[in-house]
C-alpha cells in the first residue's frame, strides 16, 4: 500500500486521514497542518473550480492565474467585438436617416438588389444573423447600401454595383446554399392603359386581345416575340366615365419607349381599341392632414412616393 508524507510535518498521511493537495506542486498536507479551518477545507473539497495553493506556490501561482484569467477575458472581448462589428455594419445600412440629412449618394436608387430566401420557415432576424456570420463586407471590400427584413424570413440586400451583387450572391450560395436561395430582383415593367375599349373586346380571352392589339398596330415590326412581352393585367369598367371599358397592360421597356416617343399608330386613336395613355404609376389615394390636397402635384410626400415607384420600373432608355 502506497503512503505519503506531509510536506509540513514530515509524518505519514495514512489512508483514513484527511489531506489537502496543492494545485500547483501537488504536495500533500495534513488538513491540520495548513492554515485553513474546517469550513474552508470543506468548501475547497466541494468546489471543483476552487484550488488550494501552498505557501510557496501561492506567491507565484496567483500572478499566473490572474494573467491567465485576464488573457481569457481579453480573448472573449475581442471575439464579441468582431461579432458586433459585423452586425453593426449590417444594422447601419438599415437605419433610415431623416430626408433632410440624406446625402445625394444615400438618396440614389438601388437597382442591384438581392433577395435571400430561407428554405425552411424562420424569422428575418435569423436570416440576417446567418448572412452576417458568413459575409464580412470589410474583408471582401464590398459596399452594402441597404439591408431590409421582408416577410417569411426573407431579407433584401441593396448593392452599390452589379459586381458587388454577383460576389454576395456567389458567397451566400457557397456558404449557405443548403439553407437559402438567392434571387436577383428585377425592375418592374411599365404599364399602359387603353381607355374606351369596345365592350365586345372585353369578353375575349386575354391572349386573343393581345394578338388583336399587335396585328392592328403592326407591332411585330418592332419585335417578332412581342406577344410574350405584352400581358393584360386587368380589365375594368370606369363607372365615373359612363361605364367605359379599359384594359391595363404590362409591356416591355422597348415597346414603352416607342409608344412614348409617338412612333407608333397606337397613339393615333384611330383603331378599334381607341386611344392608349401611358401610365407610369398606379393611382395613389393619399390622405394626409395638411394644408393642401392629397392629390396636389406639389405635395412633397406625393412627389417622393411617385419617385420611389418610378425607380422600380424599367422604362428603357431615358
PDB file of C-alpha atoms in Angstrom:
ATOM      1  CA  UNK A   1       0.000   0.000   0.000  1.00  0.00           C
ATOM      2  CA  UNK A   2       1.418   3.359  -1.033  1.00  0.00           C
ATOM      3  CA  UNK A   3       1.725   6.096   1.575  1.00  0.00           C
ATOM      4  CA  UNK A   4       2.631   9.762   1.502  1.00  0.00           C
ATOM      5  CA  UNK A   5       4.307  12.132   3.904  1.00  0.00           C
ATOM      6  CA  UNK A   6       3.012  15.522   4.850  1.00  0.00           C
ATOM      7  CA  UNK A   7       5.439  18.111   3.487  1.00  0.00           C
ATOM      8  CA  UNK A   8       4.789  20.323   6.514  1.00  0.00           C
ATOM      9  CA  UNK A   9       5.289  17.895   9.434  1.00  0.00           C
ATOM     10  CA  UNK A  10       7.063  15.088   7.571  1.00  0.00           C
ATOM     11  CA  UNK A  11       4.747  12.498   9.152  1.00  0.00           C
ATOM     12  CA  UNK A  12       2.946   9.861   7.140  1.00  0.00           C
ATOM     13  CA  UNK A  13      -0.520  10.636   5.809  1.00  0.00           C
ATOM     14  CA  UNK A  14      -2.435   7.461   6.426  1.00  0.00           C
ATOM     15  CA  UNK A  15      -5.254   6.296   4.217  1.00  0.00           C
ATOM     16  CA  UNK A  16      -8.012   7.171   6.689  1.00  0.00           C
ATOM     17  CA  UNK A  17      -6.611  10.668   7.347  1.00  0.00           C
ATOM     18  CA  UNK A  18      -7.930  13.802   5.713  1.00  0.00           C
ATOM     19  CA  UNK A  19      -5.480  15.517   3.390  1.00  0.00           C
ATOM     20  CA  UNK A  20      -5.270  18.509   1.057  1.00  0.00           C
ATOM     21  CA  UNK A  21      -3.163  18.759  -2.120  1.00  0.00           C
ATOM     22  CA  UNK A  22      -1.539  21.863  -3.629  1.00  0.00           C
ATOM     23  CA  UNK A  23      -2.960  22.505  -7.109  1.00  0.00           C
ATOM     24  CA  UNK A  24       0.454  23.603  -8.466  1.00  0.00           C
ATOM     25  CA  UNK A  25       3.256  21.471  -6.939  1.00  0.00           C
ATOM     26  CA  UNK A  26       0.879  18.629  -5.930  1.00  0.00           C
ATOM     27  CA  UNK A  27       2.498  18.331  -2.465  1.00  0.00           C
ATOM     28  CA  UNK A  28       0.235  16.726   0.142  1.00  0.00           C
ATOM     29  CA  UNK A  29      -0.567  18.046   3.616  1.00  0.00           C
ATOM     30  CA  UNK A  30      -2.498  17.001   6.704  1.00  0.00           C
ATOM     31  CA  UNK A  31      -5.536  19.245   6.917  1.00  0.00           C
ATOM     32  CA  UNK A  32      -4.451  20.326  10.398  1.00  0.00           C
ATOM     33  CA  UNK A  33      -1.010  21.312   9.067  1.00  0.00           C
ATOM     34  CA  UNK A  34      -2.339  24.071   6.814  1.00  0.00           C
ATOM     35  CA  UNK A  35      -3.642  27.487   7.778  1.00  0.00           C
ATOM     36  CA  UNK A  36      -7.280  26.672   6.964  1.00  0.00           C
ATOM     37  CA  UNK A  37     -10.266  25.975   9.193  1.00  0.00           C
ATOM     38  CA  UNK A  38     -12.666  23.069   8.810  1.00  0.00           C
ATOM     39  CA  UNK A  39     -15.267  25.062   6.833  1.00  0.00           C
ATOM     40  CA  UNK A  40     -12.668  26.363   4.381  1.00  0.00           C
ATOM     41  CA  UNK A  41     -11.304  22.879   3.758  1.00  0.00           C
ATOM     42  CA  UNK A  42     -14.812  21.520   3.151  1.00  0.00           C
ATOM     43  CA  UNK A  43     -15.598  24.409   0.783  1.00  0.00           C
ATOM     44  CA  UNK A  44     -12.471  23.680  -1.311  1.00  0.00           C
ATOM     45  CA  UNK A  45     -13.317  19.964  -1.413  1.00  0.00           C
ATOM     46  CA  UNK A  46     -16.879  20.637  -2.615  1.00  0.00           C
ATOM     47  CA  UNK A  47     -15.987  23.186  -5.332  1.00  0.00           C
ATOM     48  CA  UNK A  48     -14.028  21.821  -8.301  1.00  0.00           C
ATOM     49  CA  UNK A  49     -13.155  25.312  -9.526  1.00  0.00           C
ATOM     50  CA  UNK A  50     -11.622  26.370  -6.163  1.00  0.00           C
ATOM     51  CA  UNK A  51      -7.977  25.390  -5.736  1.00  0.00           C
ATOM     52  CA  UNK A  52      -5.591  25.225  -2.748  1.00  0.00           C
ATOM     53  CA  UNK A  53      -2.089  26.665  -3.108  1.00  0.00           C
ATOM     54  CA  UNK A  54       0.668  26.015  -0.576  1.00  0.00           C
ATOM     55  CA  UNK A  55       2.647  28.967   0.805  1.00  0.00           C
ATOM     56  CA  UNK A  56       5.483  28.524  -1.699  1.00  0.00           C
ATOM     57  CA  UNK A  57       3.255  28.283  -4.751  1.00  0.00           C
ATOM     58  CA  UNK A  58       0.746  30.871  -3.610  1.00  0.00           C
ATOM     59  CA  UNK A  59       3.022  33.827  -4.329  1.00  0.00           C
ATOM     60  CA  UNK A  60       3.779  32.859  -7.952  1.00  0.00           C
ATOM     61  CA  UNK A  61       0.586  30.990  -8.904  1.00  0.00           C
ATOM     62  CA  UNK A  62      -1.686  33.891  -8.021  1.00  0.00           C
ATOM     63  CA  UNK A  63       0.030  36.055 -10.610  1.00  0.00           C
ATOM     64  CA  UNK A  64      -0.055  33.238 -13.174  1.00  0.00           C
ATOM     65  CA  UNK A  65      -3.763  32.636 -12.601  1.00  0.00           C
ATOM     66  CA  UNK A  66      -4.564  36.328 -12.848  1.00  0.00           C
ATOM     67  CA  UNK A  67      -2.676  36.570 -16.139  1.00  0.00           C
ATOM     68  CA  UNK A  68      -4.493  33.510 -17.430  1.00  0.00           C
ATOM     69  CA  UNK A  69      -7.904  34.889 -16.435  1.00  0.00           C
ATOM     70  CA  UNK A  70      -7.065  38.264 -17.946  1.00  0.00           C
ATOM     71  CA  UNK A  71      -5.982  36.620 -21.198  1.00  0.00           C
ATOM     72  CA  UNK A  72      -9.238  34.643 -21.397  1.00  0.00           C
ATOM     73  CA  UNK A  73     -11.272  37.802 -20.782  1.00  0.00           C
ATOM     74  CA  UNK A  74      -9.389  39.708 -23.492  1.00  0.00           C
ATOM     75  CA  UNK A  75      -9.964  36.875 -25.979  1.00  0.00           C
ATOM     76  CA  UNK A  76     -13.690  36.864 -25.235  1.00  0.00           C
ATOM     77  CA  UNK A  77     -13.882  40.653 -25.563  1.00  0.00           C
ATOM     78  CA  UNK A  78     -12.079  40.537 -28.922  1.00  0.00           C
ATOM     79  CA  UNK A  79     -14.358  37.755 -30.167  1.00  0.00           C
ATOM     80  CA  UNK A  80     -17.509  39.656 -29.159  1.00  0.00           C
ATOM     81  CA  UNK A  81     -16.112  42.886 -30.598  1.00  0.00           C
ATOM     82  CA  UNK A  82     -15.517  41.275 -34.004  1.00  0.00           C
ATOM     83  CA  UNK A  83     -19.007  39.819 -33.981  1.00  0.00           C
ATOM     84  CA  UNK A  84     -20.586  43.143 -33.027  1.00  0.00           C
ATOM     85  CA  UNK A  85     -18.617  44.950 -35.728  1.00  0.00           C
ATOM     86  CA  UNK A  86     -20.152  42.689 -38.373  1.00  0.00           C
ATOM     87  CA  UNK A  87     -23.672  43.222 -37.014  1.00  0.00           C
ATOM     88  CA  UNK A  88     -23.206  47.000 -36.794  1.00  0.00           C
ATOM     89  CA  UNK A  89     -22.220  47.204 -40.465  1.00  0.00           C
ATOM     90  CA  UNK A  90     -25.460  45.464 -41.439  1.00  0.00           C
ATOM     91  CA  UNK A  91     -27.627  47.380 -38.962  1.00  0.00           C
ATOM     92  CA  UNK A  92     -26.258  50.766 -40.010  1.00  0.00           C
ATOM     93  CA  UNK A  93     -27.320  50.080 -43.577  1.00  0.00           C
ATOM     94  CA  UNK A  94     -30.885  49.505 -42.396  1.00  0.00           C
ATOM     95  CA  UNK A  95     -31.337  52.593 -40.187  1.00  0.00           C
ATOM     96  CA  UNK A  96     -33.111  55.306 -42.209  1.00  0.00           C
ATOM     97  CA  UNK A  97     -31.942  58.890 -41.846  1.00  0.00           C
ATOM     98  CA  UNK A  98     -34.331  61.866 -41.940  1.00  0.00           C
ATOM     99  CA  UNK A  99     -34.782  63.019 -45.532  1.00  0.00           C
ATOM    100  CA  UNK A 100     -33.078  66.363 -44.845  1.00  0.00           C
ATOM    101  CA  UNK A 101     -29.948  64.552 -43.571  1.00  0.00           C
ATOM    102  CA  UNK A 102     -29.506  62.189 -46.509  1.00  0.00           C
ATOM    103  CA  UNK A 103     -26.736  62.850 -48.987  1.00  0.00           C
ATOM    104  CA  UNK A 104     -27.227  62.535 -52.731  1.00  0.00           C
ATOM    105  CA  UNK A 105     -25.471  59.170 -52.593  1.00  0.00           C
ATOM    106  CA  UNK A 106     -27.886  57.902 -49.935  1.00  0.00           C
ATOM    107  CA  UNK A 107     -30.892  59.080 -51.957  1.00  0.00           C
ATOM    108  CA  UNK A 108     -29.932  57.157 -55.091  1.00  0.00           C
ATOM    109  CA  UNK A 109     -31.967  54.243 -56.418  1.00  0.00           C
ATOM    110  CA  UNK A 110     -30.587  50.781 -55.713  1.00  0.00           C
ATOM    111  CA  UNK A 111     -31.252  48.722 -58.818  1.00  0.00           C
ATOM    112  CA  UNK A 112     -28.765  45.956 -57.903  1.00  0.00           C
ATOM    113  CA  UNK A 113     -30.883  44.069 -55.397  1.00  0.00           C
ATOM    114  CA  UNK A 114     -30.682  40.531 -53.987  1.00  0.00           C
ATOM    115  CA  UNK A 115     -33.423  38.632 -52.166  1.00  0.00           C
ATOM    116  CA  UNK A 116     -32.210  35.976 -49.692  1.00  0.00           C
ATOM    117  CA  UNK A 117     -34.957  33.414 -49.032  1.00  0.00           C
ATOM    118  CA  UNK A 118     -34.733  30.694 -46.335  1.00  0.00           C
ATOM    119  CA  UNK A 119     -35.637  27.188 -47.484  1.00  0.00           C
ATOM    120  CA  UNK A 120     -37.301  26.484 -44.117  1.00  0.00           C
ATOM    121  CA  UNK A 121     -39.537  28.892 -42.235  1.00  0.00           C
ATOM    122  CA  UNK A 122     -37.812  31.279 -39.840  1.00  0.00           C
ATOM    123  CA  UNK A 123     -37.696  34.936 -38.816  1.00  0.00           C
ATOM    124  CA  UNK A 124     -35.848  37.543 -40.890  1.00  0.00           C
ATOM    125  CA  UNK A 125     -33.548  38.312 -37.941  1.00  0.00           C
ATOM    126  CA  UNK A 126     -32.242  34.729 -38.053  1.00  0.00           C
ATOM    127  CA  UNK A 127     -31.556  35.092 -41.776  1.00  0.00           C
ATOM    128  CA  UNK A 128     -29.798  38.392 -41.133  1.00  0.00           C
ATOM    129  CA  UNK A 129     -27.539  36.831 -38.451  1.00  0.00           C
ATOM    130  CA  UNK A 130     -26.621  33.903 -40.718  1.00  0.00           C
ATOM    131  CA  UNK A 131     -25.639  36.252 -43.538  1.00  0.00           C
ATOM    132  CA  UNK A 132     -23.667  38.475 -41.148  1.00  0.00           C
ATOM    133  CA  UNK A 133     -21.733  35.466 -39.824  1.00  0.00           C
ATOM    134  CA  UNK A 134     -20.594  34.414 -43.303  1.00  0.00           C
ATOM    135  CA  UNK A 135     -20.166  37.723 -45.146  1.00  0.00           C
ATOM    136  CA  UNK A 136     -17.838  40.436 -43.893  1.00  0.00           C
ATOM    137  CA  UNK A 137     -18.214  43.459 -46.238  1.00  0.00           C
ATOM    138  CA  UNK A 138     -14.979  44.954 -44.901  1.00  0.00           C
ATOM    139  CA  UNK A 139     -12.970  41.812 -45.557  1.00  0.00           C
ATOM    140  CA  UNK A 140     -14.445  41.389 -49.055  1.00  0.00           C
ATOM    141  CA  UNK A 141     -14.139  45.144 -49.734  1.00  0.00           C
ATOM    142  CA  UNK A 142     -17.825  45.419 -50.606  1.00  0.00           C
ATOM    143  CA  UNK A 143     -20.360  48.184 -50.090  1.00  0.00           C
ATOM    144  CA  UNK A 144     -23.805  47.057 -48.963  1.00  0.00           C
ATOM    145  CA  UNK A 145     -26.018  50.123 -49.190  1.00  0.00           C
ATOM    146  CA  UNK A 146     -29.195  48.827 -47.604  1.00  0.00           C
ATOM    147  CA  UNK A 147     -30.481  45.690 -45.913  1.00  0.00           C
ATOM    148  CA  UNK A 148     -34.140  45.205 -45.011  1.00  0.00           C
ATOM    149  CA  UNK A 149     -36.275  42.488 -43.470  1.00  0.00           C
ATOM    150  CA  UNK A 150     -39.073  41.165 -45.663  1.00  0.00           C
ATOM    151  CA  UNK A 151     -41.895  38.724 -44.958  1.00  0.00           C
ATOM    152  CA  UNK A 152     -41.415  34.967 -44.443  1.00  0.00           C
ATOM    153  CA  UNK A 153     -37.866  35.303 -43.130  1.00  0.00           C
ATOM    154  CA  UNK A 154     -36.532  36.915 -46.299  1.00  0.00           C
ATOM    155  CA  UNK A 155     -34.128  39.844 -46.445  1.00  0.00           C
ATOM    156  CA  UNK A 156     -33.392  42.334 -49.212  1.00  0.00           C
ATOM    157  CA  UNK A 157     -29.815  43.496 -49.846  1.00  0.00           C
ATOM    158  CA  UNK A 158     -29.213  46.631 -51.916  1.00  0.00           C
ATOM    159  CA  UNK A 159     -25.741  46.649 -53.501  1.00  0.00           C
ATOM    160  CA  UNK A 160     -23.752  49.576 -54.851  1.00  0.00           C
ATOM    161  CA  UNK A 161     -22.926  47.781 -58.108  1.00  0.00           C
ATOM    162  CA  UNK A 162     -23.644  44.694 -60.170  1.00  0.00           C
ATOM    163  CA  UNK A 163     -20.179  43.341 -59.261  1.00  0.00           C
ATOM    164  CA  UNK A 164     -20.978  43.552 -55.542  1.00  0.00           C
ATOM    165  CA  UNK A 165     -24.290  41.807 -56.170  1.00  0.00           C
ATOM    166  CA  UNK A 166     -22.560  38.937 -58.007  1.00  0.00           C
ATOM    167  CA  UNK A 167     -19.934  38.486 -55.266  1.00  0.00           C
ATOM    168  CA  UNK A 168     -22.533  38.388 -52.472  1.00  0.00           C
ATOM    169  CA  UNK A 169     -24.777  36.042 -54.453  1.00  0.00           C
ATOM    170  CA  UNK A 170     -21.866  33.650 -55.064  1.00  0.00           C
ATOM    171  CA  UNK A 171     -20.702  33.833 -51.427  1.00  0.00           C
ATOM    172  CA  UNK A 172     -24.162  33.110 -49.988  1.00  0.00           C
ATOM    173  CA  UNK A 173     -24.688  30.212 -52.429  1.00  0.00           C
ATOM    174  CA  UNK A 174     -21.327  28.665 -51.478  1.00  0.00           C
ATOM    175  CA  UNK A 175     -21.549  29.139 -47.711  1.00  0.00           C
ATOM    176  CA  UNK A 176     -25.301  28.817 -47.104  1.00  0.00           C
ATOM    177  CA  UNK A 177     -26.659  27.164 -50.243  1.00  0.00           C
ATOM    178  CA  UNK A 178     -28.199  24.346 -48.190  1.00  0.00           C
ATOM    179  CA  UNK A 179     -30.285  26.819 -46.154  1.00  0.00           C
ATOM    180  CA  UNK A 180     -31.077  29.703 -48.518  1.00  0.00           C
ATOM    181  CA  UNK A 181     -31.906  30.517 -52.119  1.00  0.00           C
ATOM    182  CA  UNK A 182     -30.642  33.732 -53.717  1.00  0.00           C
ATOM    183  CA  UNK A 183     -32.861  35.617 -56.161  1.00  0.00           C
ATOM    184  CA  UNK A 184     -31.840  38.677 -58.158  1.00  0.00           C
ATOM    185  CA  UNK A 185     -34.662  41.206 -58.025  1.00  0.00           C
ATOM    186  CA  UNK A 186     -35.562  42.795 -61.354  1.00  0.00           C
ATOM    187  CA  UNK A 187     -37.248  46.089 -62.201  1.00  0.00           C
ATOM    188  CA  UNK A 188     -40.960  46.031 -62.963  1.00  0.00           C
ATOM    189  CA  UNK A 189     -42.182  46.604 -66.492  1.00  0.00           C
ATOM    190  CA  UNK A 190     -44.025  49.850 -67.268  1.00  0.00           C
ATOM    191  CA  UNK A 191     -47.800  49.687 -67.698  1.00  0.00           C
ATOM    192  CA  UNK A 192     -50.204  51.347 -70.081  1.00  0.00           C
ATOM    193  CA  UNK A 193     -53.974  51.678 -70.060  1.00  0.00           C
ATOM    194  CA  UNK A 194     -56.234  51.502 -73.092  1.00  0.00           C
ATOM    195  CA  UNK A 195     -59.379  53.503 -72.429  1.00  0.00           C
ATOM    196  CA  UNK A 196     -62.737  53.321 -74.175  1.00  0.00           C
ATOM    197  CA  UNK A 197     -62.363  49.738 -75.410  1.00  0.00           C
ATOM    198  CA  UNK A 198     -65.441  48.369 -77.161  1.00  0.00           C
ATOM    199  CA  UNK A 199     -67.383  46.056 -74.884  1.00  0.00           C
ATOM    200  CA  UNK A 200     -67.176  43.094 -77.280  1.00  0.00           C
ATOM    201  CA  UNK A 201     -63.400  43.007 -76.853  1.00  0.00           C
ATOM    202  CA  UNK A 202     -63.729  42.693 -73.082  1.00  0.00           C
ATOM    203  CA  UNK A 203     -65.376  39.290 -73.474  1.00  0.00           C
ATOM    204  CA  UNK A 204     -62.442  37.828 -75.424  1.00  0.00           C
ATOM    205  CA  UNK A 205     -59.607  35.804 -73.923  1.00  0.00           C
ATOM    206  CA  UNK A 206     -56.539  37.804 -72.882  1.00  0.00           C
ATOM    207  CA  UNK A 207     -54.306  36.148 -75.498  1.00  0.00           C
ATOM    208  CA  UNK A 208     -56.823  36.964 -78.244  1.00  0.00           C
ATOM    209  CA  UNK A 209     -56.973  40.630 -77.208  1.00  0.00           C
ATOM    210  CA  UNK A 210     -53.164  40.880 -77.147  1.00  0.00           C
ATOM    211  CA  UNK A 211     -52.914  39.369 -80.638  1.00  0.00           C
ATOM    212  CA  UNK A 212     -55.523  41.863 -81.863  1.00  0.00           C
ATOM    213  CA  UNK A 213     -53.547  44.809 -80.467  1.00  0.00           C
ATOM    214  CA  UNK A 214     -50.346  43.512 -82.097  1.00  0.00           C
ATOM    215  CA  UNK A 215     -51.973  42.945 -85.506  1.00  0.00           C
ATOM    216  CA  UNK A 216     -53.850  46.268 -85.620  1.00  0.00           C
ATOM    217  CA  UNK A 217     -50.701  48.224 -84.759  1.00  0.00           C
ATOM    218  CA  UNK A 218     -48.103  46.189 -86.719  1.00  0.00           C
ATOM    219  CA  UNK A 219     -46.120  45.636 -83.532  1.00  0.00           C
ATOM    220  CA  UNK A 220     -44.276  42.596 -84.909  1.00  0.00           C
ATOM    221  CA  UNK A 221     -42.221  45.058 -86.918  1.00  0.00           C
ATOM    222  CA  UNK A 222     -40.749  46.127 -83.582  1.00  0.00           C
ATOM    223  CA  UNK A 223     -40.139  42.636 -82.246  1.00  0.00           C
ATOM    224  CA  UNK A 224     -41.192  39.215 -83.536  1.00  0.00           C
ATOM    225  CA  UNK A 225     -41.572  37.961 -79.952  1.00  0.00           C
ATOM    226  CA  UNK A 226     -43.637  40.976 -78.840  1.00  0.00           C
ATOM    227  CA  UNK A 227     -46.606  38.766 -77.917  1.00  0.00           C
ATOM    228  CA  UNK A 228     -44.664  37.302 -74.994  1.00  0.00           C
ATOM    229  CA  UNK A 229     -43.770  40.816 -73.795  1.00  0.00           C
ATOM    230  CA  UNK A 230     -47.307  42.146 -73.527  1.00  0.00           C
ATOM    231  CA  UNK A 231     -49.651  40.966 -70.788  1.00  0.00           C
ATOM    232  CA  UNK A 232     -53.132  42.049 -69.732  1.00  0.00           C
ATOM    233  CA  UNK A 233     -53.053  42.752 -66.010  1.00  0.00           C
ATOM    234  CA  UNK A 234     -56.637  43.868 -65.539  1.00  0.00           C
ATOM    235  CA  UNK A 235     -59.931  44.505 -67.348  1.00  0.00           C
ATOM    236  CA  UNK A 236     -62.170  47.046 -65.645  1.00  0.00           C
ATOM    237  CA  UNK A 237     -65.084  49.423 -66.119  1.00  0.00           C
ATOM    238  CA  UNK A 238     -64.892  53.063 -65.064  1.00  0.00           C
ATOM    239  CA  UNK A 239     -68.309  53.989 -63.670  1.00  0.00           C
ATOM    240  CA  UNK A 240     -67.408  57.665 -63.408  1.00  0.00           C
ATOM    241  CA  UNK A 241     -66.695  57.745 -67.159  1.00  0.00           C
ATOM    242  CA  UNK A 242     -70.035  56.413 -68.442  1.00  0.00           C
ATOM    243  CA  UNK A 243     -69.026  52.819 -67.726  1.00  0.00           C
ATOM    244  CA  UNK A 244     -66.180  52.988 -70.247  1.00  0.00           C
ATOM    245  CA  UNK A 245     -64.234  49.752 -70.649  1.00  0.00           C
ATOM    246  CA  UNK A 246     -60.492  49.827 -70.020  1.00  0.00           C
ATOM    247  CA  UNK A 247     -57.502  47.492 -70.259  1.00  0.00           C
ATOM    248  CA  UNK A 248     -54.383  47.686 -68.087  1.00  0.00           C
ATOM    249  CA  UNK A 249     -51.360  46.168 -69.867  1.00  0.00           C
ATOM    250  CA  UNK A 250     -47.861  45.236 -68.748  1.00  0.00           C
ATOM    251  CA  UNK A 251     -45.367  45.853 -71.608  1.00  0.00           C
ATOM    252  CA  UNK A 252     -41.606  45.692 -72.062  1.00  0.00           C
ATOM    253  CA  UNK A 253     -39.450  48.820 -71.941  1.00  0.00           C
ATOM    254  CA  UNK A 254     -38.649  48.812 -75.677  1.00  0.00           C
ATOM    255  CA  UNK A 255     -42.307  48.986 -76.687  1.00  0.00           C
ATOM    256  CA  UNK A 256     -42.967  51.557 -73.990  1.00  0.00           C
ATOM    257  CA  UNK A 257     -40.182  53.771 -75.325  1.00  0.00           C
ATOM    258  CA  UNK A 258     -41.589  53.632 -78.873  1.00  0.00           C
ATOM    259  CA  UNK A 259     -45.102  54.495 -77.682  1.00  0.00           C
ATOM    260  CA  UNK A 260     -43.769  57.292 -75.504  1.00  0.00           C
ATOM    261  CA  UNK A 261     -41.977  58.873 -78.477  1.00  0.00           C
ATOM    262  CA  UNK A 262     -45.133  58.644 -80.615  1.00  0.00           C
ATOM    263  CA  UNK A 263     -43.595  56.446 -83.306  1.00  0.00           C
ATOM    264  CA  UNK A 264     -46.477  54.018 -83.485  1.00  0.00           C
ATOM    265  CA  UNK A 265     -50.102  54.215 -84.613  1.00  0.00           C
ATOM    266  CA  UNK A 266     -51.213  53.084 -81.155  1.00  0.00           C
ATOM    267  CA  UNK A 267     -51.129  56.760 -80.202  1.00  0.00           C
ATOM    268  CA  UNK A 268     -53.311  57.858 -83.099  1.00  0.00           C
ATOM    269  CA  UNK A 269     -56.535  56.644 -81.546  1.00  0.00           C
ATOM    270  CA  UNK A 270     -57.937  55.641 -84.938  1.00  0.00           C
ATOM    271  CA  UNK A 271     -58.200  51.910 -84.394  1.00  0.00           C
ATOM    272  CA  UNK A 272     -60.996  49.906 -82.849  1.00  0.00           C
ATOM    273  CA  UNK A 273     -59.288  49.775 -79.466  1.00  0.00           C
ATOM    274  CA  UNK A 274     -59.338  53.566 -79.083  1.00  0.00           C
ATOM    275  CA  UNK A 275     -56.514  55.650 -77.614  1.00  0.00           C
ATOM    276  CA  UNK A 276     -53.669  54.441 -75.418  1.00  0.00           C
ATOM    277  CA  UNK A 277     -52.484  56.533 -72.492  1.00  0.00           C
ATOM    278  CA  UNK A 278     -49.157  55.928 -70.779  1.00  0.00           C
ATOM    279  CA  UNK A 279     -49.270  55.024 -67.101  1.00  0.00           C
ATOM    280  CA  UNK A 280     -46.056  55.481 -65.133  1.00  0.00           C
ATOM    281  CA  UNK A 281     -47.594  54.772 -61.746  1.00  0.00           C
ATOM    282  CA  UNK A 282     -50.816  53.349 -60.435  1.00  0.00           C
ATOM    283  CA  UNK A 283     -53.399  55.697 -58.959  1.00  0.00           C
ATOM    284  CA  UNK A 284     -52.475  56.810 -55.444  1.00  0.00           C
ATOM    285  CA  UNK A 285     -55.018  57.545 -52.753  1.00  0.00           C
ATOM    286  CA  UNK A 286     -53.043  59.618 -50.247  1.00  0.00           C
ATOM    287  CA  UNK A 287     -54.801  61.218 -47.305  1.00  0.00           C
ATOM    288  CA  UNK A 288     -52.571  63.470 -45.228  1.00  0.00           C
ATOM    289  CA  UNK A 289     -53.992  66.077 -42.872  1.00  0.00           C
ATOM    290  CA  UNK A 290     -52.006  69.107 -44.036  1.00  0.00           C
ATOM    291  CA  UNK A 291     -52.842  72.392 -45.685  1.00  0.00           C
ATOM    292  CA  UNK A 292     -53.150  71.112 -49.249  1.00  0.00           C
ATOM    293  CA  UNK A 293     -54.966  68.400 -51.155  1.00  0.00           C
ATOM    294  CA  UNK A 294     -53.549  64.885 -51.182  1.00  0.00           C
ATOM    295  CA  UNK A 295     -53.528  64.959 -54.985  1.00  0.00           C
ATOM    296  CA  UNK A 296     -51.653  68.254 -55.143  1.00  0.00           C
ATOM    297  CA  UNK A 297     -48.730  67.566 -57.549  1.00  0.00           C
ATOM    298  CA  UNK A 298     -46.531  69.895 -55.491  1.00  0.00           C
ATOM    299  CA  UNK A 299     -47.019  67.915 -52.268  1.00  0.00           C
ATOM    300  CA  UNK A 300     -43.510  66.784 -51.116  1.00  0.00           C
ATOM    301  CA  UNK A 301     -44.823  63.468 -49.827  1.00  0.00           C
ATOM    302  CA  UNK A 302     -46.708  62.854 -53.073  1.00  0.00           C
ATOM    303  CA  UNK A 303     -43.552  63.573 -55.096  1.00  0.00           C
ATOM    304  CA  UNK A 304     -41.430  61.192 -53.009  1.00  0.00           C
ATOM    305  CA  UNK A 305     -43.901  58.334 -53.449  1.00  0.00           C
ATOM    306  CA  UNK A 306     -44.040  58.870 -57.211  1.00  0.00           C
ATOM    307  CA  UNK A 307     -40.232  58.964 -57.444  1.00  0.00           C
ATOM    308  CA  UNK A 308     -39.961  55.800 -55.346  1.00  0.00           C
ATOM    309  CA  UNK A 309     -42.372  53.888 -57.606  1.00  0.00           C
ATOM    310  CA  UNK A 310     -40.802  55.168 -60.821  1.00  0.00           C
ATOM    311  CA  UNK A 311     -37.365  53.953 -59.701  1.00  0.00           C
ATOM    312  CA  UNK A 312     -38.711  50.396 -59.591  1.00  0.00           C
ATOM    313  CA  UNK A 313     -39.962  50.472 -63.200  1.00  0.00           C
ATOM    314  CA  UNK A 314     -37.812  49.774 -66.246  1.00  0.00           C
ATOM    315  CA  UNK A 315     -38.684  52.448 -68.808  1.00  0.00           C
ATOM    316  CA  UNK A 316     -35.750  51.562 -71.063  1.00  0.00           C
ATOM    317  CA  UNK A 317     -33.595  54.362 -72.463  1.00  0.00           C
ATOM    318  CA  UNK A 318     -34.425  57.700 -70.900  1.00  0.00           C
TER     319      UNK A 318
END
